[in-house]
Short mmCIF file of C-alpha atoms (C1' of nucleotides) in Angstrom, two decimals:
data_model
loop_
_atom_site.label_atom_id
_atom_site.label_comp_id
_atom_site.label_asym_id
_atom_site.label_seq_id
_atom_site.Cartn_x
_atom_site.Cartn_y
_atom_site.Cartn_z
CA UNK A 214 -5.38 10.56 -23.52
CA UNK A 215 -2.09 8.45 -22.37
CA UNK A 216 -1.20 11.93 -19.77
CA UNK A 217 2.04 11.04 -17.71
CA UNK A 218 0.52 13.55 -15.35
CA UNK A 219 -2.13 11.67 -14.08
CA UNK A 220 -1.67 11.24 -10.66
CA UNK A 221 -0.53 7.96 -8.04
CA UNK A 222 -3.73 8.29 -5.95
CA UNK A 223 -5.98 7.77 -9.57
CA UNK A 224 -4.25 5.21 -10.81
CA UNK A 225 -3.95 3.10 -7.64
CA UNK A 226 -7.38 3.19 -7.61
CA UNK A 227 -8.02 2.47 -12.08
CA UNK A 228 -7.71 -1.40 -10.97
CA UNK A 229 -10.79 -1.21 -9.25
CA UNK A 230 -12.56 -0.11 -11.43
CA UNK A 231 -11.74 -2.10 -13.58
CA UNK A 232 -11.91 -5.16 -11.89
CA UNK A 233 -15.50 -3.12 -11.53
CA UNK A 234 -16.59 -2.21 -14.89
CA UNK A 235 -15.48 -5.89 -15.56
CA UNK A 236 -17.58 -7.48 -13.11
CA UNK A 237 -20.98 -5.63 -14.56
CA UNK A 238 -20.08 -6.58 -17.96
CA UNK A 239 -19.97 -9.93 -17.82
CA UNK A 240 -23.63 -9.39 -15.30
CA UNK A 241 -25.10 -8.04 -17.44
CA UNK A 242 -23.75 -7.62 -20.99
CA UNK A 243 -26.80 -5.43 -21.99
CA UNK A 244 -25.44 -2.40 -20.14
CA UNK A 245 -24.14 -0.32 -22.45
CA UNK A 246 -24.14 2.50 -20.01
CA UNK A 247 -22.97 3.52 -16.26
CA UNK A 248 -22.99 6.14 -14.26
CA UNK A 249 -19.64 7.94 -11.77
CA UNK A 250 -23.26 7.25 -9.46
CA UNK A 251 -23.71 3.28 -9.01
CA UNK A 252 -19.97 3.07 -9.25
CA UNK A 253 -19.26 5.49 -6.68
CA UNK A 254 -22.45 3.16 -4.66
CA UNK A 255 -20.49 -0.49 -5.98
CA UNK A 256 -17.49 0.93 -5.14
CA UNK A 257 -18.28 2.78 -1.43
CA UNK A 258 -16.40 5.43 -3.14
CA UNK A 259 -17.47 8.86 -3.68
CA UNK A 260 -19.59 10.22 -6.46
CA UNK A 261 -17.15 13.21 -7.58
CA UNK A 262 -13.89 10.87 -7.08
CA UNK A 263 -14.75 8.74 -9.24
CA UNK A 264 -15.92 11.20 -11.89
CA UNK A 265 -11.86 13.41 -11.34
CA UNK A 266 -10.62 9.92 -11.83
CA UNK A 267 -12.74 9.05 -15.27
CA UNK A 268 -12.13 12.04 -16.46
CA UNK A 269 -8.56 12.12 -16.03
CA UNK A 270 -8.16 9.52 -17.88
CA UNK A 271 -10.75 9.53 -20.29
CA UNK A 272 -13.57 12.34 -19.83
CA UNK A 273 -15.90 11.08 -21.98
CA UNK A 274 -18.64 11.27 -20.48
CA UNK A 275 -22.12 11.60 -21.30
CA UNK A 276 -24.40 14.47 -19.12
CA UNK A 277 -27.65 12.24 -18.61
CA UNK A 278 -26.23 8.92 -20.06
CA UNK A 279 -23.29 8.45 -17.99
CA UNK A 280 -20.04 6.76 -19.66
CA UNK A 281 -19.79 4.09 -22.36
CA UNK A 282 -19.01 1.19 -20.23
CA UNK A 283 -16.88 -0.55 -22.32
CA UNK A 284 -15.23 2.25 -24.57
CA UNK A 285 -14.84 3.30 -20.54
CA UNK A 286 -13.16 -0.60 -19.40
CA UNK A 287 -10.80 -0.23 -22.66
CA UNK A 288 -9.63 3.52 -21.94
CA UNK A 289 -8.84 1.95 -18.74
CA UNK A 290 -6.67 -0.92 -19.76
CA UNK A 291 -4.54 0.80 -22.37
CA UNK A 292 -3.59 3.66 -19.90
CA UNK A 293 -2.60 0.89 -16.94
CA UNK A 294 -0.60 -1.34 -20.49
CA UNK A 295 -2.52 -3.99 -19.92
CA UNK A 296 -2.82 -4.73 -24.13
CA UNK A 297 1.03 -4.55 -24.30
CA UNK A 298 3.41 -8.01 -23.83
CA UNK A 299 5.91 -7.19 -21.29
CA UNK A 300 8.21 -10.41 -19.72
CA UNK A 301 8.89 -10.88 -16.38
CA UNK A 302 11.47 -13.91 -15.19
CA UNK A 303 11.16 -14.99 -11.15
CA UNK A 304 13.97 -15.29 -9.23
CA UNK A 305 13.23 -17.97 -6.84
CA UNK A 306 10.76 -20.46 -7.40
CA UNK A 307 10.18 -21.97 -3.45
CA UNK A 308 6.74 -21.75 -2.41
CA UNK A 309 6.22 -18.03 -2.76
CA UNK A 310 7.37 -18.45 -5.97
CA UNK A 311 5.88 -21.08 -7.09
CA UNK A 312 3.10 -19.59 -5.91
CA UNK A 313 3.30 -16.75 -7.98
CA UNK A 314 4.12 -18.19 -11.57
CA UNK A 315 1.15 -19.62 -10.87
CA UNK A 316 -0.96 -16.71 -9.87
CA UNK A 317 -3.25 -16.07 -12.49
CA UNK A 318 -3.95 -12.75 -12.52
CA UNK A 319 -0.75 -11.86 -14.49
CA UNK A 320 -2.51 -12.22 -18.25
CA UNK A 321 -5.22 -9.27 -17.57
CA UNK A 322 -1.95 -6.68 -17.64
CA UNK A 323 -0.08 -7.79 -20.41
CA UNK A 324 2.66 -9.82 -18.55
CA UNK A 325 4.19 -13.11 -19.22
CA UNK A 326 6.58 -15.12 -16.78
CA UNK A 327 8.46 -16.64 -19.13
CA UNK A 328 11.70 -18.55 -17.08
CA UNK A 329 12.17 -19.14 -13.06
CA UNK A 330 15.31 -19.19 -12.05
CA UNK A 331 15.88 -21.50 -9.13
CA UNK A 332 19.87 -22.37 -7.70
CA UNK A 333 17.77 -25.74 -6.98
CA UNK A 334 16.82 -26.65 -10.99
CA UNK A 335 13.03 -28.25 -10.67
CA UNK A 336 11.69 -28.23 -13.91
CA UNK A 337 8.60 -26.73 -14.37
CA UNK A 338 6.15 -24.90 -12.88
CA UNK A 339 3.03 -25.18 -14.58
CA UNK A 340 4.20 -25.31 -18.00
CA UNK A 341 6.95 -22.14 -17.20
CA UNK A 342 10.33 -23.99 -17.34
CA UNK A 343 12.64 -23.56 -14.24
CA UNK A 344 15.88 -23.37 -14.80
CA UNK A 345 19.70 -23.23 -12.34
CA UNK A 346 20.14 -19.59 -10.97
CA UNK A 347 23.73 -18.78 -12.34
CA UNK A 348 24.12 -15.13 -13.94
CA UNK A 349 25.06 -16.85 -17.50
CA UNK A 350 21.64 -18.54 -17.83
CA UNK A 351 20.29 -16.01 -17.43
CA UNK A 352 22.26 -13.98 -19.25
CA UNK A 353 20.61 -16.35 -22.20
CA UNK A 354 17.61 -15.57 -21.10
CA UNK A 355 18.00 -12.08 -21.35
CA UNK A 356 19.58 -12.56 -24.58
CA UNK A 357 16.80 -13.69 -26.11
CA UNK A 358 14.15 -11.40 -24.69
CA UNK A 359 13.69 -8.20 -23.82
CA UNK A 360 12.80 -8.55 -20.48
CA UNK A 361 11.27 -5.52 -18.37
CA UNK A 362 10.17 -7.06 -15.12
CA UNK A 363 12.42 -8.56 -12.36
CA UNK A 364 10.38 -10.54 -9.27
CA UNK A 365 12.47 -11.88 -6.72
CA UNK A 366 11.19 -14.57 -4.28
CA UNK A 367 14.48 -15.28 -2.88
CA UNK A 368 15.16 -15.25 1.37
CA UNK A 369 15.63 -11.65 2.13
CA UNK A 370 19.71 -12.67 2.49
CA UNK A 371 20.01 -13.46 -1.35
CA UNK A 372 17.78 -10.62 -2.35
CA UNK A 373 20.48 -7.85 -2.86
CA UNK A 374 22.38 -9.67 -5.09
CA UNK A 375 20.10 -11.01 -7.35
CA UNK A 376 18.98 -7.81 -7.10
CA UNK A 377 22.54 -6.18 -8.30
CA UNK A 378 22.25 -8.67 -11.44
CA UNK A 379 19.19 -8.19 -12.83
CA UNK A 380 19.92 -4.30 -12.56
CA UNK A 381 22.79 -5.09 -14.20
CA UNK A 382 21.24 -7.85 -17.61
CA UNK A 383 18.62 -4.23 -17.82
CA UNK A 384 15.01 -5.03 -16.14
CA UNK A 385 13.11 -2.02 -15.50
CA UNK A 386 10.55 -2.20 -12.20
CA UNK A 387 11.87 -5.59 -10.14
CA UNK A 388 9.01 -7.12 -7.89
CA UNK A 389 10.56 -7.51 -4.44
CA UNK A 390 8.32 -9.57 -2.04
CA UNK A 391 12.03 -10.21 0.12
CA UNK A 392 11.27 -8.51 3.39
CA UNK A 393 13.91 -5.81 3.16
CA UNK A 394 14.84 -2.34 0.70
CA UNK A 395 16.23 -3.03 -1.88
CA UNK A 396 18.76 -0.76 -2.72
CA UNK A 397 18.44 0.42 -6.69
CA UNK A 398 19.78 2.80 -9.56
CA UNK A 399 17.57 5.88 -9.93
CA UNK A 400 16.14 4.48 -13.22
CA UNK A 401 14.58 1.01 -12.05
CA UNK A 402 12.33 1.00 -9.90
CA UNK A 403 10.71 -0.95 -6.64
CA UNK A 404 7.88 -2.37 -6.30
CA UNK A 405 7.81 -3.86 -3.13
CA UNK A 406 5.05 -6.46 -1.91
CA UNK A 407 6.61 -6.84 2.07
CA UNK A 408 4.26 -8.83 3.62
CA UNK A 409 5.83 -8.79 6.75
CA UNK A 410 4.48 -4.40 6.67
CA UNK A 411 1.35 -5.86 6.48
CA UNK A 412 1.27 -7.83 9.32
CA UNK A 413 2.54 -5.53 11.58
CA UNK A 414 -0.87 -3.77 10.60
CA UNK A 415 -2.15 -5.47 11.19
CA UNK A 416 -0.58 -6.81 14.57
CA UNK A 417 -0.87 -3.06 16.20
CA UNK A 418 -4.23 -2.93 14.51
CA UNK A 419 -5.60 -5.94 17.40
CA UNK A 420 -3.32 -4.33 19.70
CA UNK A 421 -4.40 -1.29 19.92
CA UNK A 422 -8.32 -1.89 19.46
CA UNK A 423 -7.79 -4.17 22.64
CA UNK A 424 -6.97 -1.63 24.18
CA UNK A 425 -10.31 0.71 24.17
CA UNK B 254 1.67 5.95 25.51
CA UNK B 255 0.35 3.92 22.91
CA UNK B 256 -1.77 6.48 21.69
CA UNK B 257 -4.53 5.63 19.39
CA UNK B 258 -4.69 8.52 18.07
CA UNK B 259 -1.39 8.20 16.29
CA UNK B 260 -2.03 8.51 12.55
CA UNK B 261 -1.90 5.72 9.73
CA UNK B 262 0.83 7.36 7.40
CA UNK B 263 3.76 6.53 10.97
CA UNK B 264 2.30 3.02 11.87
CA UNK B 265 3.06 2.34 8.16
CA UNK B 266 6.71 3.60 8.81
CA UNK B 267 7.28 1.50 12.43
CA UNK B 268 8.10 -1.65 11.45
CA UNK B 269 10.88 0.18 8.94
CA UNK B 270 12.34 1.46 11.65
CA UNK B 271 12.09 -1.30 13.84
CA UNK B 272 13.49 -3.74 10.85
CA UNK B 273 16.31 -1.29 10.37
CA UNK B 274 16.60 -0.54 14.33
CA UNK B 275 16.74 -3.96 15.24
CA UNK B 276 19.88 -4.53 12.02
CA UNK B 277 21.32 -2.33 13.60
CA UNK B 278 21.92 -3.61 16.91
CA UNK B 279 22.28 -7.07 16.17
CA UNK B 280 26.73 -5.30 13.77
CA UNK B 281 27.39 -3.09 16.52
CA UNK B 282 25.86 -4.47 19.58
CA UNK B 283 27.88 -1.41 21.25
CA UNK B 284 25.68 1.91 20.18
CA UNK B 285 23.82 2.81 23.00
CA UNK B 286 21.98 6.00 20.82
CA UNK B 287 21.41 7.19 17.63
CA UNK B 288 20.22 10.46 16.04
CA UNK B 289 16.83 11.30 13.79
CA UNK B 290 20.10 12.65 11.22
CA UNK B 291 21.37 9.20 10.56
CA UNK B 292 18.07 7.60 10.67
CA UNK B 293 16.99 9.14 8.32
CA UNK B 294 20.12 9.11 6.73
CA UNK B 295 20.08 5.70 6.38
CA UNK B 296 16.42 5.09 5.19
CA UNK B 297 16.19 7.82 2.94
CA UNK B 298 13.26 9.36 4.50
CA UNK B 299 13.86 13.23 5.53
CA UNK B 300 15.17 13.90 9.15
CA UNK B 301 12.11 15.65 11.03
CA UNK B 302 9.41 13.38 9.67
CA UNK B 303 12.10 10.86 11.20
CA UNK B 304 11.70 13.13 14.74
CA UNK B 305 7.56 13.45 14.07
CA UNK B 306 6.98 9.50 13.67
CA UNK B 307 8.99 8.83 17.21
CA UNK B 308 7.88 11.74 18.81
CA UNK B 309 4.75 10.09 18.25
CA UNK B 310 5.08 7.64 19.82
CA UNK B 311 7.72 7.95 22.14
CA UNK B 312 9.27 11.00 22.47
CA UNK B 313 12.34 10.48 25.17
CA UNK B 314 15.13 11.70 22.91
CA UNK B 315 18.27 13.20 24.30
CA UNK B 316 19.71 16.13 22.44
CA UNK B 317 22.93 16.29 21.76
CA UNK B 318 22.62 12.41 22.62
CA UNK B 319 19.47 10.47 20.01
CA UNK B 320 17.63 8.24 20.94
CA UNK B 321 18.19 5.05 22.95
CA UNK B 322 18.70 2.37 20.57
CA UNK B 323 17.62 -0.13 22.95
CA UNK B 324 14.16 1.55 24.35
CA UNK B 325 12.92 2.75 20.70
CA UNK B 326 13.07 -0.14 19.65
CA UNK B 327 11.40 -2.37 22.84
CA UNK B 328 8.49 1.39 22.69
CA UNK B 329 8.08 0.49 18.93
CA UNK B 330 8.28 -3.17 19.75
CA UNK B 331 5.24 -2.95 21.85
CA UNK B 332 3.40 0.33 19.32
CA UNK B 333 2.74 -3.09 17.37
CA UNK B 334 1.78 -5.21 19.56
CA UNK B 335 4.41 -7.35 18.75
CA UNK B 336 4.32 -9.26 22.49
CA UNK B 337 0.86 -9.51 23.01
CA UNK B 338 0.34 -13.18 21.14
CA UNK B 339 -2.69 -13.34 18.74
CA UNK B 340 -3.98 -16.12 17.08
CA UNK B 341 -4.54 -17.46 13.03
CA UNK B 342 -6.10 -19.74 10.85
CA UNK B 343 -4.95 -19.65 7.25
CA UNK B 344 -8.66 -20.78 4.99
CA UNK B 345 -7.55 -22.36 1.41
CA UNK B 346 -3.71 -24.06 1.87
CA UNK B 347 -2.85 -24.27 -2.37
CA UNK B 348 0.85 -22.63 -3.60
CA UNK B 349 0.49 -18.92 -1.32
CA UNK B 350 -1.61 -20.28 1.76
CA UNK B 351 1.72 -22.89 2.34
CA UNK B 352 3.52 -20.03 1.59
CA UNK B 353 2.30 -17.86 4.31
CA UNK B 354 2.10 -20.40 7.01
CA UNK B 355 5.42 -21.16 6.71
CA UNK B 356 6.79 -17.31 6.22
CA UNK B 357 9.01 -16.45 8.66
CA UNK B 358 7.63 -12.70 9.45
CA UNK B 359 4.79 -13.59 11.63
CA UNK B 360 6.88 -14.25 15.28
CA UNK B 361 8.43 -10.99 15.32
CA UNK B 362 4.74 -9.49 15.15
CA UNK B 363 3.68 -11.66 17.91
CA UNK B 364 0.99 -13.49 15.76
CA UNK B 365 0.42 -17.16 15.05
CA UNK B 366 -0.99 -19.63 12.79
CA UNK B 367 -2.34 -22.20 14.73
CA UNK B 368 -4.07 -23.86 12.35
CA UNK B 369 -5.02 -24.34 8.12
CA UNK B 370 -8.18 -25.41 6.24
CA UNK B 371 -8.48 -26.39 2.82
CA UNK B 372 -11.44 -28.20 0.99
CA UNK B 373 -8.74 -31.06 0.42
CA UNK B 374 -6.95 -32.21 3.83
CA UNK B 375 -3.37 -32.32 3.15
CA UNK B 376 -1.45 -33.59 6.93
CA UNK B 377 1.21 -30.82 7.72
CA UNK B 378 2.98 -27.61 6.97
CA UNK B 379 5.54 -27.17 8.55
CA UNK B 380 4.27 -28.22 12.54
CA UNK B 381 0.72 -27.10 11.29
CA UNK B 382 -2.08 -29.06 10.82
CA UNK B 383 -4.43 -28.84 8.02
CA UNK B 384 -8.05 -29.26 8.76
CA UNK B 385 -10.34 -30.34 6.17
CA UNK B 386 -12.43 -26.57 5.89
CA UNK B 387 -16.04 -26.47 6.62
CA UNK B 388 -18.27 -24.65 9.83
CA UNK B 389 -17.99 -27.44 12.46
CA UNK B 390 -14.21 -28.48 12.27
CA UNK B 391 -13.86 -24.59 12.71
CA UNK B 392 -15.96 -23.88 15.20
CA UNK B 393 -14.10 -26.40 16.56
CA UNK B 394 -10.66 -24.74 16.65
CA UNK B 395 -13.03 -21.34 17.20
CA UNK B 396 -14.34 -22.83 21.04
CA UNK B 397 -10.32 -24.10 21.69
CA UNK B 398 -8.76 -20.47 20.62
CA UNK B 399 -9.11 -17.08 20.92
CA UNK B 400 -8.77 -16.39 17.61
CA UNK B 401 -8.37 -13.18 16.45
CA UNK B 402 -7.40 -13.06 12.80
CA UNK B 403 -8.40 -15.05 9.91
CA UNK B 404 -5.81 -15.59 6.60
CA UNK B 405 -8.17 -15.95 3.38
CA UNK B 406 -5.87 -18.10 0.48
CA UNK B 407 -8.77 -19.17 -1.10
CA UNK B 408 -10.17 -18.45 -5.00
CA UNK B 409 -11.98 -15.25 -5.01
CA UNK B 410 -14.68 -16.91 -6.66
CA UNK B 411 -14.84 -18.89 -2.22
CA UNK B 412 -13.50 -15.45 -0.33
CA UNK B 413 -16.89 -14.42 0.17
CA UNK B 414 -18.23 -16.95 1.69
CA UNK B 415 -15.19 -18.16 3.50
CA UNK B 416 -15.17 -14.11 4.72
CA UNK B 417 -18.74 -14.71 6.00
CA UNK B 418 -17.42 -17.97 8.09
CA UNK B 419 -14.82 -15.49 9.77
CA UNK B 420 -17.22 -12.68 10.72
CA UNK B 421 -19.47 -15.44 12.35
CA UNK B 422 -16.85 -17.17 14.32
CA UNK B 423 -15.94 -13.41 15.67
CA UNK B 424 -12.58 -12.73 13.81
CA UNK B 425 -11.71 -9.21 14.77
CA UNK B 426 -9.11 -8.68 11.65
CA UNK B 427 -8.98 -10.63 7.61
CA UNK B 428 -6.06 -10.73 6.09
CA UNK B 429 -7.70 -11.18 2.67
CA UNK B 430 -5.44 -12.65 -0.23
CA UNK B 431 -8.13 -13.37 -2.65
CA UNK B 432 -7.81 -10.90 -5.40
CA UNK B 433 -11.17 -9.29 -4.53
CA UNK B 434 -13.09 -6.82 -2.11
CA UNK B 435 -14.61 -9.08 0.62
CA UNK B 436 -17.43 -7.11 2.61
CA UNK B 437 -18.07 -7.19 6.12
CA UNK B 438 -19.44 -5.35 8.35
CA UNK B 439 -18.33 -2.03 10.37
CA UNK B 440 -16.25 -4.29 13.15
CA UNK B 441 -13.47 -5.73 10.87
CA UNK B 442 -11.08 -4.54 9.15
CA UNK B 443 -9.58 -6.02 6.27
CA UNK B 444 -6.28 -5.84 5.41
CA UNK B 445 -5.58 -6.42 1.03
CA UNK B 446 -2.81 -8.27 0.39
CA UNK B 447 -3.78 -7.78 -3.69
CA UNK B 448 -1.55 -9.02 -5.48
CA UNK B 449 -3.18 -8.05 -8.94
CA UNK B 450 -4.04 -4.01 -7.62
CA UNK B 451 -0.01 -4.33 -6.88
CA UNK B 452 0.72 -6.39 -10.93
CA UNK B 453 -1.89 -3.18 -12.44
CA UNK B 454 1.66 -0.67 -11.20
CA UNK B 455 4.14 -2.74 -11.89
CA UNK B 456 2.03 -3.32 -15.14
CA UNK B 457 1.66 0.74 -15.93
CA UNK B 458 4.97 2.09 -14.61
CA UNK B 459 6.77 0.61 -17.83
CA UNK B 460 3.79 1.74 -20.05
CA UNK B 461 4.08 5.63 -19.55
CA UNK B 462 8.10 5.09 -18.87
CA UNK B 463 8.05 3.88 -22.95
CA UNK B 464 5.89 6.30 -23.91
CA UNK B 465 8.30 9.06 -23.24
"C1'" DT C 29 -38.00 23.45 -21.66
"C1'" DA C 30 -36.87 20.26 -17.45
"C1'" DG C 31 -34.17 17.72 -15.37
"C1'" DA C 32 -30.05 14.73 -14.87
"C1'" DT C 33 -24.99 13.87 -15.07
"C1'" DT C 34 -20.26 14.61 -16.43
"C1'" DG C 35 -16.70 18.17 -14.85
"C1'" DT C 36 -14.12 21.71 -13.28
"C1'" DT C 37 -13.07 25.12 -9.54
"C1'" DA C 38 -12.47 26.47 -4.33
"C1'" DA C 39 -12.45 24.79 0.30
"C1'" DT C 40 -11.20 21.45 3.15
"C1'" DC C 41 -8.45 17.62 5.05
"C1'" DG C 42 -4.34 15.56 5.84
"C1'" DA C 43 0.64 15.21 5.94
"C1'" DT C 44 5.24 16.36 4.52
"C1'" DT C 45 8.05 19.72 5.55
"C1'" DA C 46 10.78 24.11 6.89
"C1'" DA C 47 11.90 27.16 10.02
"C1'" DC C 48 12.24 27.46 14.57
"C1'" DA C 49 12.73 27.69 20.03
"C1'" DA C 50 13.75 24.43 23.64
"C1'" DT C 51 17.34 21.68 25.99
"C1'" DC C 52 20.89 18.34 27.42
"C1'" DT D 282 28.55 28.68 27.57
"C1'" DA D 283 28.36 27.05 22.89
"C1'" DG D 284 27.01 23.84 19.14
"C1'" DA D 285 25.04 19.57 18.83
"C1'" DT D 286 20.26 17.49 18.59
"C1'" DT D 287 15.68 17.24 20.10
"C1'" DG D 288 10.26 18.16 19.84
"C1'" DT D 289 7.39 21.36 18.34
"C1'" DT D 290 4.99 25.82 15.86
"C1'" DA D 291 3.51 27.14 11.33
"C1'" DA D 292 3.75 26.44 6.97
"C1'" DT D 293 3.11 24.72 2.13
"C1'" DC D 294 2.26 20.61 -1.14
"C1'" DG D 295 -0.86 16.64 -1.76
"C1'" DA D 296 -5.09 14.63 -2.34
"C1'" DT D 297 -10.31 14.83 -0.63
"C1'" DT D 298 -14.56 16.70 -1.45
"C1'" DA D 299 -17.94 20.84 -2.50
"C1'" DA D 300 -20.48 24.07 -4.51
"C1'" DC D 301 -21.39 25.03 -8.88
"C1'" DA D 302 -21.37 25.34 -13.15
"C1'" DA D 303 -21.42 23.17 -18.24
"C1'" DT D 304 -24.31 20.26 -21.25
"C1'" DC D 305 -26.69 16.59 -24.08
#
DNA sequence: TAGATTGTTAATCGATTAACAATC
DNA sequence: TAGATTGTTAATCGATTAACAATC
């Protein structure tokens, strides 16, 4: 069922479907089936695209009825690994770092931040301990836990160093908020959250609109 | 020079080039020209892609020499509207909101946050006044300034309401951090910064890697 | 059976890459 | 002039959309 070949463009839409389906079920727990037409209308997507996306990950739609909404939800959650707990550490507990730690949506995808690290030790942020950042302290946590994810919220000057340390300790994926491109070995994946790049789009859109 | 037709895929790479070029110039102020080969090598992009991107926005490369690095930088900055000041307000000055206000990269793209708004009035965040959020207060700021950008950092339950108010007051573009899809009229553009969706990719990557 | 809706195959569109011509 | 590097036209690749066949 979980074909690795499922393309990136489809995976990117899965959380959109998931949010939508959860919402539909919350609003009316009697709905058992939902059609691709309704989904596509509500989400402003192409009808065929929805059908093709869904058939790529489950393909248990019933002609005349649509998709069993509960089954579909479960399939998407399974595909996204929502029920498989993954542990993360976050480095750089400044304003952004604390905001991320407090971010509500981690549980939804089965991700748990088990510790924060900062060059200033600073107690707790909403239950999660913040340790002094150094290799020994970090290693201790990695020895006691299987840590999959490293979240980088340090200033960009420090980001590559922090990244190297995380890679050395064995994270699989880095969620990077530092506005720069990190160098990592091929087996590590970097998911960039480059706010500056988004900002550049905001800026260019206004710039070019006002030229019209 | 600034063709509106320049495609989105190209625009998305412009800030990458810009960061890179600024960095090259900082490290060696003697470099006058840079070739597409060097750029593509350093950024791990295709050589032809770099050349095509650059020719789309400027096209003043010199055979045998490369591109005048200063001219190129200026052109990109101009294209992205870096030297044209655009004003923004930010709604929801919680942890994430304060982090955004303090974010360093606004100036680079000519964006200025002139005020924050929150349901709790809370003084200042790094020089920027935070007002009590209500329509009157918001309108006052819009009357006194040409505000182009609304930044939404409120919880998702409040986001659509805030969005409507901002649209009504006349923003051109909304930078949305609430993890949901906002409904806006066609003339308003929403740039989503949906951390939850990024997170879902983080989750799915680990999930599917560990299946191999 | 007729009709609604799924699922798939083929056509289109957009972006990237390859081949090559133009130019300093 | 020869060689390096740009810029453009054509080929390829991937994703979306359209057309239609399959099925409950």
